[in-house]
């Protein structure tokens, strides 16, 4: 490889760091490997940070490229960190480090003739070709947008559809005139006009009433379907014949047809659904299921689709809800539309919270629905079991008296939860201040387990849990500081639910930035923290830094779980003595059929790595590398397909930015 064509050279002009890049280039071998050893690492602050797994991710463009190289392409080779710098991949990574959706659409979401031909060919392999009824309520539509909506249906590559339009007694003649024009063009269009205005729910029900298809799909009169929307719905029906409810990703479209603000969703996420209508557009429902659940309810106008979806999922297994990870729907963003701001329709917020509240009552989950941290989303304040179960807080520690003192004292002084014990697993502390602290805090609530063994975090945790008595196990790092007295109440109120496994908290760095908003499996190779380094109060991607939700994993720095679920997977894997033991544990909990949950309403301060320090020497790094290999051997490709994340979002960055390219076939 010519050094002059390496990514380091290509990136020099971006931020004019020629001198630094030149020094790095001197250590770049002709085969593209960057080998830094001994003083070469110690004397380069950037590379030292890059070689530190727990180090803060660099933020400048060329630093991010090296960071990507480390996590995506690196491996250990006889104690040397070897970064294989692939010119094409890393130059592409640098170019795509922005979050430019227009560019992303140009590169990965073009419906050119070749793509459409491939769809038509694929459609010939469908063994099931159901009739799809697209229901469209309309009332005094904008003629231009109405035509665009109708044209988007006529342009579908999949042909077995009908469009069922219900005119909600429009006071202007354009709607009727336009529909009559389209009726003459295509016999698949059906039309009914109400004699009295019935509102959005009534008009939608009117359209459903004339539907004759196997599935019902919902389209607003000013929105647009992508040309392949129905194709991918039918493809999903063929790939997952058990599916009864299908939804897709969506974006917004302005008056000029510009696309923006894509919502790349995850698989169905119950706790997130309680916080926001994550299904929304584009939705397809099996007609027999819709008939069973009943019509849309006008009492919930403004959030009638939210209410309907909650009622639909109540009778479904998770494998009967399917997500299409593609943009199939363009939501019109115009003045007064909820696509721009839900604040334009405050009545919709009230209807949404009533919909969730009634849903919880129907399924027997006592809880109060209140505005969330982001007011136009929801928070459910679940009730604790009565009586509150005993919680066993398990804290592994060694020395560091200032840390363990802060942790224990803030737990004991601030926690309002009435029924807990603390089990400190002491890994051979020799500092006399620690012994004095144990004496000072001695009480019925605090027990010390002597664990004078070689350090193995998983073994220490397992020893502590074995010595505990509670129905709820709560793992807590010794560098955690309690900020709010309600923290344990929040964690237990989720963990006590049937079907819920591990529950994690929001952890902040001492400076207020987010350290943990849950774990996304696959980021950086194994796992990364959602919205890491964001301001603690930042909403994140569609609110996901501030909404309770299912996630595939949460950090073991603060993790609550029912003892029955803990026992079901036999605790932490002691082969993972240092890293990823919490991620592996959560994945096993998930594989056992539980949902892992993260809540932003339990907030703690995390003095991360203050107790053990960083992975900053060859022995620690080699051990870390072996545990990376162990994770890949156990979980393989599952680490690149987190069901609570989108294949259209990055596995390089932790900020929910776009994937370049997406991982969708």
mmCIF file of N, CA and C in Angstrom, residues 131-139 149-150 153 161-168 188-192 200-223 282-285 287:
data_model
loop_
_atom_site.group_PDB
_atom_site.id
_atom_site.type_symbol
_atom_site.label_atom_id
_atom_site.label_comp_id
_atom_site.label_asym_id
_atom_site.label_seq_id
_atom_site.Cartn_x
_atom_site.Cartn_y
_atom_site.Cartn_z
ATOM 1 N N UNK A 131 -54.686 -9.770 -0.869
ATOM 2 C CA UNK A 131 -55.247 -8.491 -1.291
ATOM 3 C C UNK A 131 -55.105 -7.504 -0.141
ATOM 4 N N UNK A 132 -54.494 -6.356 -0.423
ATOM 5 C CA UNK A 132 -54.272 -5.331 0.584
ATOM 6 C C UNK A 132 -55.258 -4.190 0.379
ATOM 7 N N UNK A 133 -56.005 -3.884 1.421
ATOM 8 C CA UNK A 133 -56.953 -2.771 1.378
ATOM 9 C C UNK A 133 -56.312 -1.559 2.042
ATOM 10 N N UNK A 134 -56.057 -0.518 1.249
ATOM 11 C CA UNK A 134 -55.486 0.718 1.782
ATOM 12 C C UNK A 134 -56.645 1.640 2.125
ATOM 13 N N UNK A 135 -56.792 1.965 3.404
ATOM 14 C CA UNK A 135 -57.915 2.804 3.824
ATOM 15 C C UNK A 135 -57.429 4.237 4.001
ATOM 16 N N UNK A 136 -58.214 5.167 3.431
ATOM 17 C CA UNK A 136 -57.827 6.576 3.435
ATOM 18 C C UNK A 136 -59.034 7.441 3.779
ATOM 19 N N UNK A 137 -59.089 7.972 5.006
ATOM 20 C CA UNK A 137 -60.111 8.970 5.314
ATOM 21 C C UNK A 137 -59.688 10.315 4.742
ATOM 22 N N UNK A 138 -60.641 11.119 4.315
ATOM 23 C CA UNK A 138 -60.275 12.437 3.788
ATOM 24 C C UNK A 138 -61.327 13.464 4.171
ATOM 25 N N UNK A 139 -60.848 14.672 4.407
ATOM 26 C CA UNK A 139 -61.741 15.793 4.714
ATOM 27 C C UNK A 139 -61.062 17.066 4.215
ATOM 28 N N UNK A 149 -50.832 11.662 -2.806
ATOM 29 C CA UNK A 149 -51.144 10.464 -2.023
ATOM 30 C C UNK A 149 -51.766 9.389 -2.910
ATOM 31 N N UNK A 150 -52.733 9.791 -3.735
ATOM 32 C CA UNK A 150 -53.388 8.836 -4.628
ATOM 33 C C UNK A 150 -52.401 8.268 -5.648
ATOM 34 N N UNK A 153 -50.222 5.447 -4.462
ATOM 35 C CA UNK A 153 -50.862 4.125 -4.427
ATOM 36 C C UNK A 153 -50.862 3.513 -5.824
ATOM 37 N N UNK A 161 -54.141 -4.827 -4.781
ATOM 38 C CA UNK A 161 -54.578 -3.896 -3.749
ATOM 39 C C UNK A 161 -55.897 -3.254 -4.137
ATOM 40 N N UNK A 162 -56.525 -2.658 -3.139
ATOM 41 C CA UNK A 162 -57.656 -1.772 -3.377
ATOM 42 C C UNK A 162 -57.481 -0.557 -2.486
ATOM 43 N N UNK A 163 -57.916 0.585 -2.984
ATOM 44 C CA UNK A 163 -57.844 1.829 -2.222
ATOM 45 C C UNK A 163 -59.249 2.207 -1.808
ATOM 46 N N UNK A 164 -59.485 2.242 -0.498
ATOM 47 C CA UNK A 164 -60.812 2.512 0.052
ATOM 48 C C UNK A 164 -60.813 3.909 0.660
ATOM 49 N N UNK A 165 -61.505 4.835 0.003
ATOM 50 C CA UNK A 165 -61.516 6.238 0.414
ATOM 51 C C UNK A 165 -62.859 6.562 1.039
ATOM 52 N N UNK A 166 -62.809 7.198 2.199
ATOM 53 C CA UNK A 166 -64.038 7.675 2.842
ATOM 54 C C UNK A 166 -63.963 9.191 2.980
ATOM 55 N N UNK A 167 -64.880 9.887 2.302
ATOM 56 C CA UNK A 167 -64.975 11.343 2.366
ATOM 57 C C UNK A 167 -65.833 11.705 3.568
ATOM 58 N N UNK A 168 -65.214 12.376 4.533
ATOM 59 C CA UNK A 168 -65.881 12.681 5.799
ATOM 60 C C UNK A 168 -66.729 13.942 5.680
ATOM 61 N N UNK A 188 -59.688 -0.426 -9.063
ATOM 62 C CA UNK A 188 -59.335 -0.901 -7.717
ATOM 63 C C UNK A 188 -59.645 0.141 -6.641
ATOM 64 N N UNK A 189 -60.117 1.301 -7.033
ATOM 65 C CA UNK A 189 -60.454 2.347 -6.066
ATOM 66 C C UNK A 189 -61.925 2.231 -5.687
ATOM 67 N N UNK A 190 -62.183 2.254 -4.372
ATOM 68 C CA UNK A 190 -63.546 2.202 -3.842
ATOM 69 C C UNK A 190 -63.785 3.495 -3.058
ATOM 70 N N UNK A 191 -65.048 3.940 -3.021
ATOM 71 C CA UNK A 191 -65.308 5.282 -2.485
ATOM 72 C C UNK A 191 -66.655 5.322 -1.786
ATOM 73 N N UNK A 192 -66.664 5.990 -0.638
ATOM 74 C CA UNK A 192 -67.905 6.238 0.075
ATOM 75 C C UNK A 192 -67.832 7.653 0.642
ATOM 76 N N UNK A 200 -62.030 11.765 12.376
ATOM 77 C CA UNK A 200 -61.015 10.904 11.786
ATOM 78 C C UNK A 200 -61.292 9.427 12.036
ATOM 79 N N UNK A 201 -61.721 9.088 13.250
ATOM 80 C CA UNK A 201 -62.002 7.677 13.534
ATOM 81 C C UNK A 201 -63.206 7.190 12.755
ATOM 82 N N UNK A 202 -64.264 8.000 12.746
ATOM 83 C CA UNK A 202 -65.467 7.603 12.019
ATOM 84 C C UNK A 202 -65.214 7.452 10.533
ATOM 85 N N UNK A 203 -64.423 8.358 9.953
ATOM 86 C CA UNK A 203 -64.131 8.276 8.523
ATOM 87 C C UNK A 203 -63.232 7.082 8.209
ATOM 88 N N UNK A 204 -62.284 6.805 9.093
ATOM 89 C CA UNK A 204 -61.438 5.623 8.879
ATOM 90 C C UNK A 204 -62.271 4.355 8.963
ATOM 91 N N UNK A 205 -63.168 4.307 9.939
ATOM 92 C CA UNK A 205 -64.059 3.148 10.036
ATOM 93 C C UNK A 205 -64.930 3.021 8.793
ATOM 94 N N UNK A 206 -65.333 4.163 8.229
ATOM 95 C CA UNK A 206 -66.112 4.128 6.997
ATOM 96 C C UNK A 206 -65.331 3.509 5.853
ATOM 97 N N UNK A 207 -64.039 3.831 5.778
ATOM 98 C CA UNK A 207 -63.189 3.241 4.735
ATOM 99 C C UNK A 207 -62.976 1.753 4.980
ATOM 100 N N UNK A 208 -62.798 1.379 6.242
ATOM 101 C CA UNK A 208 -62.640 -0.046 6.564
ATOM 102 C C UNK A 208 -63.912 -0.814 6.212
ATOM 103 N N UNK A 209 -65.046 -0.138 6.367
ATOM 104 C CA UNK A 209 -66.325 -0.795 6.094
ATOM 105 C C UNK A 209 -66.515 -1.225 4.653
ATOM 106 N N UNK A 210 -65.806 -0.600 3.719
ATOM 107 C CA UNK A 210 -65.939 -1.001 2.308
ATOM 108 C C UNK A 210 -64.740 -1.826 1.840
ATOM 109 N N UNK A 211 -63.860 -2.189 2.787
ATOM 110 C CA UNK A 211 -62.671 -2.967 2.436
ATOM 111 C C UNK A 211 -63.024 -4.438 2.283
ATOM 112 N N UNK A 212 -62.444 -5.058 1.270
ATOM 113 C CA UNK A 212 -62.687 -6.482 1.007
ATOM 114 C C UNK A 212 -61.393 -7.293 1.026
ATOM 115 N N UNK A 213 -60.297 -6.677 1.425
ATOM 116 C CA UNK A 213 -59.000 -7.341 1.360
ATOM 117 C C UNK A 213 -58.709 -8.236 2.544
ATOM 118 N N UNK A 214 -57.575 -8.916 2.459
ATOM 119 C CA UNK A 214 -57.100 -9.790 3.533
ATOM 120 C C UNK A 214 -56.377 -9.001 4.620
ATOM 121 N N UNK A 215 -55.790 -7.886 4.213
ATOM 122 C CA UNK A 215 -55.070 -7.012 5.130
ATOM 123 C C UNK A 215 -55.555 -5.584 4.930
ATOM 124 N N UNK A 216 -55.511 -4.804 6.015
ATOM 125 C CA UNK A 216 -55.883 -3.389 5.964
ATOM 126 C C UNK A 216 -54.639 -2.555 6.255
ATOM 127 N N UNK A 217 -54.363 -1.592 5.374
ATOM 128 C CA UNK A 217 -53.220 -0.686 5.517
ATOM 129 C C UNK A 217 -53.753 0.742 5.644
ATOM 130 N N UNK A 218 -53.061 1.577 6.394
ATOM 131 C CA UNK A 218 -53.560 2.909 6.719
ATOM 132 C C UNK A 218 -52.706 3.984 6.047
ATOM 133 N N UNK A 219 -53.379 4.905 5.342
ATOM 134 C CA UNK A 219 -52.698 5.998 4.638
ATOM 135 C C UNK A 219 -53.493 7.282 4.814
ATOM 136 N N UNK A 220 -52.843 8.331 5.313
ATOM 137 C CA UNK A 220 -53.496 9.633 5.433
ATOM 138 C C UNK A 220 -53.572 10.309 4.068
ATOM 139 N N UNK A 221 -54.516 11.225 3.930
ATOM 140 C CA UNK A 221 -54.821 11.759 2.604
ATOM 141 C C UNK A 221 -53.788 12.740 2.052
ATOM 142 N N UNK A 222 -52.795 13.117 2.848
ATOM 143 C CA UNK A 222 -51.753 14.016 2.334
ATOM 144 C C UNK A 222 -50.360 13.400 2.439
ATOM 145 N N UNK A 223 -50.281 12.129 2.810
ATOM 146 C CA UNK A 223 -48.997 11.449 2.915
ATOM 147 C C UNK A 223 -48.733 10.628 1.653
ATOM 148 N N UNK A 282 -45.678 2.956 8.524
ATOM 149 C CA UNK A 282 -46.817 2.468 7.769
ATOM 150 C C UNK A 282 -47.302 1.221 8.493
ATOM 151 N N UNK A 283 -48.593 1.071 8.685
ATOM 152 C CA UNK A 283 -49.122 -0.062 9.425
ATOM 153 C C UNK A 283 -50.055 -0.882 8.556
ATOM 154 N N UNK A 284 -49.892 -2.201 8.643
ATOM 155 C CA UNK A 284 -50.777 -3.147 7.963
ATOM 156 C C UNK A 284 -51.265 -4.155 8.996
ATOM 157 N N UNK A 285 -52.573 -4.415 8.993
ATOM 158 C CA UNK A 285 -53.191 -5.297 9.983
ATOM 159 C C UNK A 285 -54.003 -6.364 9.263
ATOM 160 N N UNK A 287 -56.968 -8.435 8.394
ATOM 161 C CA UNK A 287 -58.366 -7.993 8.497
ATOM 162 C C UNK A 287 -59.123 -8.754 9.574
#
